[in-house]
Amino acid sequence: QVQLVQSGAEVKKPGASVKVSCKASGYTFSGDYIHWVRQAPGQGLEWMGWLNPKSGGTNYAQKFQGRVTMTRDTSINTAYMELSRLRSDDAAVYYCARGAVGFCGGGTCSQDFDYWGQGTLVTVSS
Amino acid sequence: DIQMTQSPSSLSASVGDRVTITCRASQSISNFLNWYQQKPGKAPKLLIYAASSLQGGVPSRFSGSGSGTDFTLTISSLQREDFASYYCQQSYIAPYTFGRGTKLEIK
């Protein structure tokens, strides 16, 4: 069965970096994008970007450009999200999700987040 | 970026009620619209994709409709396990924006 298992909770100081891992199993890792979504305490869901595990290509939300880096290690079916220059408002649960291609029309194809990791709590505190 | 406006932000209902949540996109997204359910402390779960297609294993009391800019999620007869938060998301183009969510509470 498809599983995404994330690394454990992190506590970081402002200005530091955090790197969260997402290990995939039960499907062909290179076949679907991995997306990263975060959720601040009591808030909604915020899309951060996607990683193409096959090519290593990425697409980041403009808000995170310059601070986020998404990478992968195909030998161990693992995706990574690193966020640098942490601020207090980066405190959140970070999720990885598989982006399955749903349907295509008008020159574009949907990305449906059908499996999610369990989430990684990142605390930012001095 | 495409903005997703979801309403209501919260809703109180009783077991057995029929409830509807709406989502409006700031531009046409055809039927590139997903709905997710999230329970406290858990990851979101895909309920509906392509505006009206039920994800495998999701009960048939959930349904979605709409196209273009206006969409709805309907739960035909609320069950206790349906009390949760619900989010719409456009899957048309990055950034794949979410609505702000609807918290469905027991009356």
Short mmCIF file of C-alpha atoms in Angstrom, two decimals:
data_model
loop_
_atom_site.label_atom_id
_atom_site.label_comp_id
_atom_site.label_asym_id
_atom_site.label_seq_id
_atom_site.Cartn_x
_atom_site.Cartn_y
_atom_site.Cartn_z
CA GLN A 1 0.00 0.00 0.00
CA VAL A 2 1.11 3.55 -0.67
CA GLN A 3 2.78 5.20 2.31
CA LEU A 4 4.58 8.46 2.90
CA VAL A 5 6.49 8.51 6.18
CA GLN A 6 7.96 11.78 7.38
CA SER A 7 10.76 12.56 9.78
CA GLY A 8 10.12 13.57 13.36
CA ALA A 9 9.37 16.87 15.04
CA GLU A 10 11.99 19.60 15.01
CA VAL A 11 12.73 22.56 17.26
CA LYS A 12 14.74 25.33 15.64
CA LYS A 13 15.94 28.81 16.53
CA PRO A 14 15.00 31.81 14.39
CA GLY A 15 17.40 32.14 11.48
CA ALA A 16 18.21 28.44 11.39
CA SER A 17 17.24 25.91 8.69
CA VAL A 18 15.14 22.77 8.90
CA LYS A 19 15.17 19.77 6.59
CA VAL A 20 12.17 17.42 6.58
CA SER A 21 12.23 14.04 4.86
CA CYS A 22 9.40 12.07 3.27
CA LYS A 23 10.02 8.40 2.51
CA ALA A 24 7.74 6.87 -0.09
CA SER A 25 6.79 3.21 -0.44
CA GLY A 26 4.21 1.10 -2.20
CA TYR A 27 4.41 2.79 -5.58
CA THR A 28 6.96 3.93 -8.17
CA PHE A 29 8.57 6.95 -6.54
CA SER A 30 9.60 8.54 -9.83
CA GLY A 31 6.10 8.28 -11.26
CA ASP A 32 4.34 11.08 -9.36
CA TYR A 33 5.22 14.50 -8.06
CA ILE A 34 5.71 15.14 -4.37
CA HIS A 35 4.09 18.28 -3.00
CA TRP A 36 4.76 20.05 0.27
CA VAL A 37 1.94 21.72 2.19
CA ARG A 38 2.12 23.42 5.56
CA GLN A 39 -0.42 24.29 8.22
CA ALA A 40 0.22 26.84 10.93
CA PRO A 41 -1.49 26.21 14.29
CA GLY A 42 -5.25 26.66 13.94
CA GLN A 43 -4.89 27.80 10.33
CA GLY A 44 -5.59 26.46 6.86
CA LEU A 45 -3.47 24.63 4.32
CA GLU A 46 -0.74 26.40 2.37
CA TRP A 47 0.89 24.90 -0.73
CA MET A 48 4.66 25.36 -0.79
CA GLY A 49 5.78 23.68 -3.99
CA TRP A 50 6.33 20.47 -5.87
CA LEU A 51 9.22 18.19 -6.70
CA ASN A 52 9.42 15.94 -9.73
CA PRO A 53 11.30 12.91 -8.35
CA LYS A 54 12.15 11.67 -11.84
CA SER A 55 13.96 14.79 -13.04
CA GLY A 56 14.60 16.65 -9.80
CA GLY A 57 12.70 19.60 -11.22
CA THR A 58 10.89 21.89 -8.80
CA ASN A 59 8.24 24.59 -8.71
CA TYR A 60 8.06 26.74 -5.59
CA ALA A 61 5.33 29.10 -4.44
CA GLN A 62 6.56 32.65 -4.84
CA LYS A 63 6.22 33.23 -1.10
CA PHE A 64 8.97 30.70 -0.41
CA GLN A 65 11.28 31.43 -3.36
CA GLY A 66 14.83 31.83 -2.12
CA ARG A 67 14.17 30.08 1.20
CA VAL A 68 12.93 26.64 0.23
CA THR A 69 14.77 23.81 -1.48
CA MET A 70 13.14 20.52 -2.47
CA THR A 71 15.36 17.59 -3.35
CA ARG A 72 15.21 13.83 -3.56
CA ASP A 73 17.30 10.69 -3.25
CA THR A 74 15.88 8.15 -5.66
CA SER A 75 18.09 5.38 -4.26
CA ILE A 76 16.04 5.43 -1.05
CA ASN A 77 12.74 6.79 -2.42
CA THR A 78 12.93 9.86 -0.23
CA ALA A 79 12.03 13.49 -0.83
CA TYR A 80 13.33 16.39 1.23
CA MET A 81 12.14 19.90 1.95
CA GLU A 82 14.57 22.37 3.45
CA LEU A 83 13.41 25.77 4.66
CA SER A 84 16.06 28.31 5.62
CA ARG A 85 16.13 31.57 7.58
CA LEU A 86 13.33 30.37 9.80
CA ARG A 87 11.00 32.91 11.41
CA SER A 88 8.45 32.48 14.15
CA ASP A 89 5.64 32.40 11.60
CA ASP A 90 7.21 29.34 9.95
CA ALA A 91 6.10 27.30 12.95
CA ALA A 92 3.71 24.77 11.47
CA VAL A 93 3.01 21.17 10.61
CA TYR A 94 4.66 20.36 7.28
CA TYR A 95 3.12 17.67 5.10
CA CYS A 96 4.33 15.90 2.00
CA ALA A 97 1.70 14.57 -0.38
CA ARG A 98 1.74 12.53 -3.56
CA GLY A 99 0.39 14.42 -6.54
CA ALA A 100 -1.34 11.89 -8.72
CA VAL A 101 -2.17 13.05 -12.20
CA GLY A 102 -5.95 13.00 -12.29
CA PHE A 103 -7.28 14.13 -15.62
CA CYS A 104 -6.07 16.31 -18.43
CA GLY A 105 -7.90 18.94 -20.40
CA GLY A 106 -7.16 22.18 -22.15
CA GLY A 107 -3.44 21.53 -22.15
CA THR A 108 -3.08 20.97 -18.42
CA CYS A 109 -3.36 17.98 -16.08
CA SER A 110 -4.63 18.00 -12.52
CA GLN A 111 -2.55 17.14 -9.50
CA ASP A 112 -4.67 15.32 -6.91
CA PHE A 113 -3.07 14.92 -3.49
CA ASP A 114 -4.19 11.37 -2.86
CA TYR A 115 -1.72 10.22 -0.20
CA TRP A 116 -0.23 12.33 2.56
CA GLY A 117 2.53 11.92 5.08
CA GLN A 118 1.67 12.05 8.77
CA GLY A 119 3.06 15.58 9.12
CA THR A 120 6.15 16.99 10.81
CA LEU A 121 5.79 19.64 13.50
CA VAL A 122 8.37 22.39 13.23
CA THR A 123 8.65 24.70 16.21
CA VAL A 124 10.60 27.93 15.89
CA SER A 125 11.62 29.41 19.20
CA SER A 126 14.56 31.25 20.67
CA ASP B 1 -2.51 33.34 -8.28
CA ILE B 2 -6.02 31.87 -8.23
CA GLN B 3 -7.89 32.76 -5.05
CA MET B 4 -10.31 30.23 -3.58
CA THR B 5 -13.15 31.63 -1.46
CA GLN B 6 -14.88 29.05 0.68
CA SER B 7 -18.04 29.50 2.71
CA PRO B 8 -19.17 29.23 5.36
CA SER B 9 -16.08 29.27 7.53
CA SER B 10 -17.95 27.28 10.16
CA LEU B 11 -21.19 25.37 10.27
CA SER B 12 -23.18 23.69 13.04
CA ALA B 13 -25.34 20.77 12.06
CA SER B 14 -26.92 17.63 13.46
CA VAL B 15 -26.49 13.98 12.60
CA GLY B 16 -28.73 13.24 9.63
CA ASP B 17 -28.69 16.78 8.26
CA ARG B 18 -27.88 17.63 4.67
CA VAL B 19 -25.11 20.21 4.42
CA THR B 20 -23.57 22.14 1.58
CA ILE B 21 -20.24 23.95 1.44
CA THR B 22 -19.42 26.29 -1.39
CA CYS B 23 -16.16 27.29 -3.02
CA ARG B 24 -15.60 30.03 -5.59
CA ALA B 25 -12.49 30.46 -7.72
CA SER B 26 -11.24 33.89 -8.75
CA GLN B 27 -11.04 32.70 -12.37
CA SER B 28 -12.34 29.75 -14.31
CA ILE B 29 -10.69 26.47 -13.39
CA SER B 30 -12.95 24.20 -15.46
CA ASN B 31 -13.47 21.23 -13.13
CA PHE B 32 -9.97 21.20 -11.66
CA LEU B 33 -11.31 21.26 -8.12
CA ASN B 34 -10.61 18.91 -5.21
CA TRP B 35 -12.19 18.60 -1.78
CA TYR B 36 -10.34 17.37 1.31
CA GLN B 37 -11.48 16.40 4.79
CA GLN B 38 -9.23 16.95 7.78
CA LYS B 39 -9.75 15.75 11.33
CA PRO B 40 -7.83 17.25 14.27
CA GLY B 41 -4.22 16.13 14.41
CA LYS B 42 -4.50 14.22 11.13
CA ALA B 43 -3.39 14.79 7.56
CA PRO B 44 -6.00 15.86 5.02
CA LYS B 45 -7.83 13.16 3.09
CA LEU B 46 -8.86 13.47 -0.54
CA LEU B 47 -12.65 13.14 -0.85
CA ILE B 48 -13.56 14.48 -4.28
CA TYR B 49 -11.40 15.14 -7.34
CA ALA B 50 -12.26 16.70 -10.67
CA ALA B 51 -15.11 18.54 -8.93
CA SER B 52 -17.46 15.57 -8.80
CA SER B 53 -15.52 12.28 -8.80
CA LEU B 54 -15.55 10.34 -5.57
CA GLN B 55 -12.16 9.12 -4.37
CA GLY B 56 -12.03 5.38 -3.74
CA GLY B 57 -13.35 4.34 -0.34
CA VAL B 58 -15.22 7.60 0.29
CA PRO B 59 -18.88 7.08 1.25
CA SER B 60 -21.48 7.93 -1.35
CA ARG B 61 -23.15 10.47 0.94
CA PHE B 62 -20.39 12.85 -0.19
CA SER B 63 -20.88 14.49 -3.55
CA GLY B 64 -19.40 17.40 -5.45
CA SER B 65 -20.64 19.56 -8.27
CA GLY B 66 -19.78 22.66 -10.25
CA SER B 67 -17.60 23.87 -13.04
CA GLY B 68 -15.90 27.09 -14.00
CA THR B 69 -15.77 29.20 -10.87
CA ASP B 70 -18.52 27.87 -8.57
CA PHE B 71 -18.43 24.55 -6.77
CA THR B 72 -20.24 22.77 -3.97
CA LEU B 73 -19.58 19.87 -1.63
CA THR B 74 -22.69 18.20 -0.28
CA ILE B 75 -23.01 15.66 2.51
CA SER B 76 -26.44 14.11 2.13
CA SER B 77 -26.92 12.75 5.64
CA LEU B 78 -24.32 13.71 8.20
CA GLN B 79 -22.74 10.99 10.24
CA ARG B 80 -20.84 11.53 13.46
CA GLU B 81 -17.51 10.79 11.77
CA ASP B 82 -18.11 13.62 9.25
CA PHE B 83 -17.56 16.36 11.80
CA ALA B 84 -14.27 17.75 10.64
CA SER B 85 -12.79 20.57 8.56
CA TYR B 86 -13.20 20.65 4.80
CA TYR B 87 -11.00 22.40 2.25
CA CYS B 88 -11.39 23.02 -1.44
CA GLN B 89 -8.30 23.26 -3.65
CA GLN B 90 -7.79 24.18 -7.25
CA SER B 91 -5.64 21.69 -9.14
CA TYR B 92 -5.58 23.71 -12.35
CA ILE B 93 -2.29 25.55 -12.08
CA ALA B 94 0.47 26.14 -9.55
CA PRO B 95 0.35 27.54 -6.95
CA TYR B 96 -2.33 24.98 -6.05
CA THR B 97 -4.27 27.20 -3.70
CA PHE B 98 -6.66 26.06 -0.99
CA GLY B 99 -9.78 27.66 0.40
CA ARG B 100 -9.60 28.82 4.01
CA GLY B 101 -11.61 25.84 5.18
CA THR B 102 -15.01 25.08 6.70
CA LYS B 103 -15.21 23.68 10.20
CA LEU B 104 -18.24 21.44 10.55
CA GLU B 105 -19.35 21.12 14.15
CA ILE B 106 -22.02 19.17 15.95
CA LYS B 107 -25.09 21.20 16.91
#
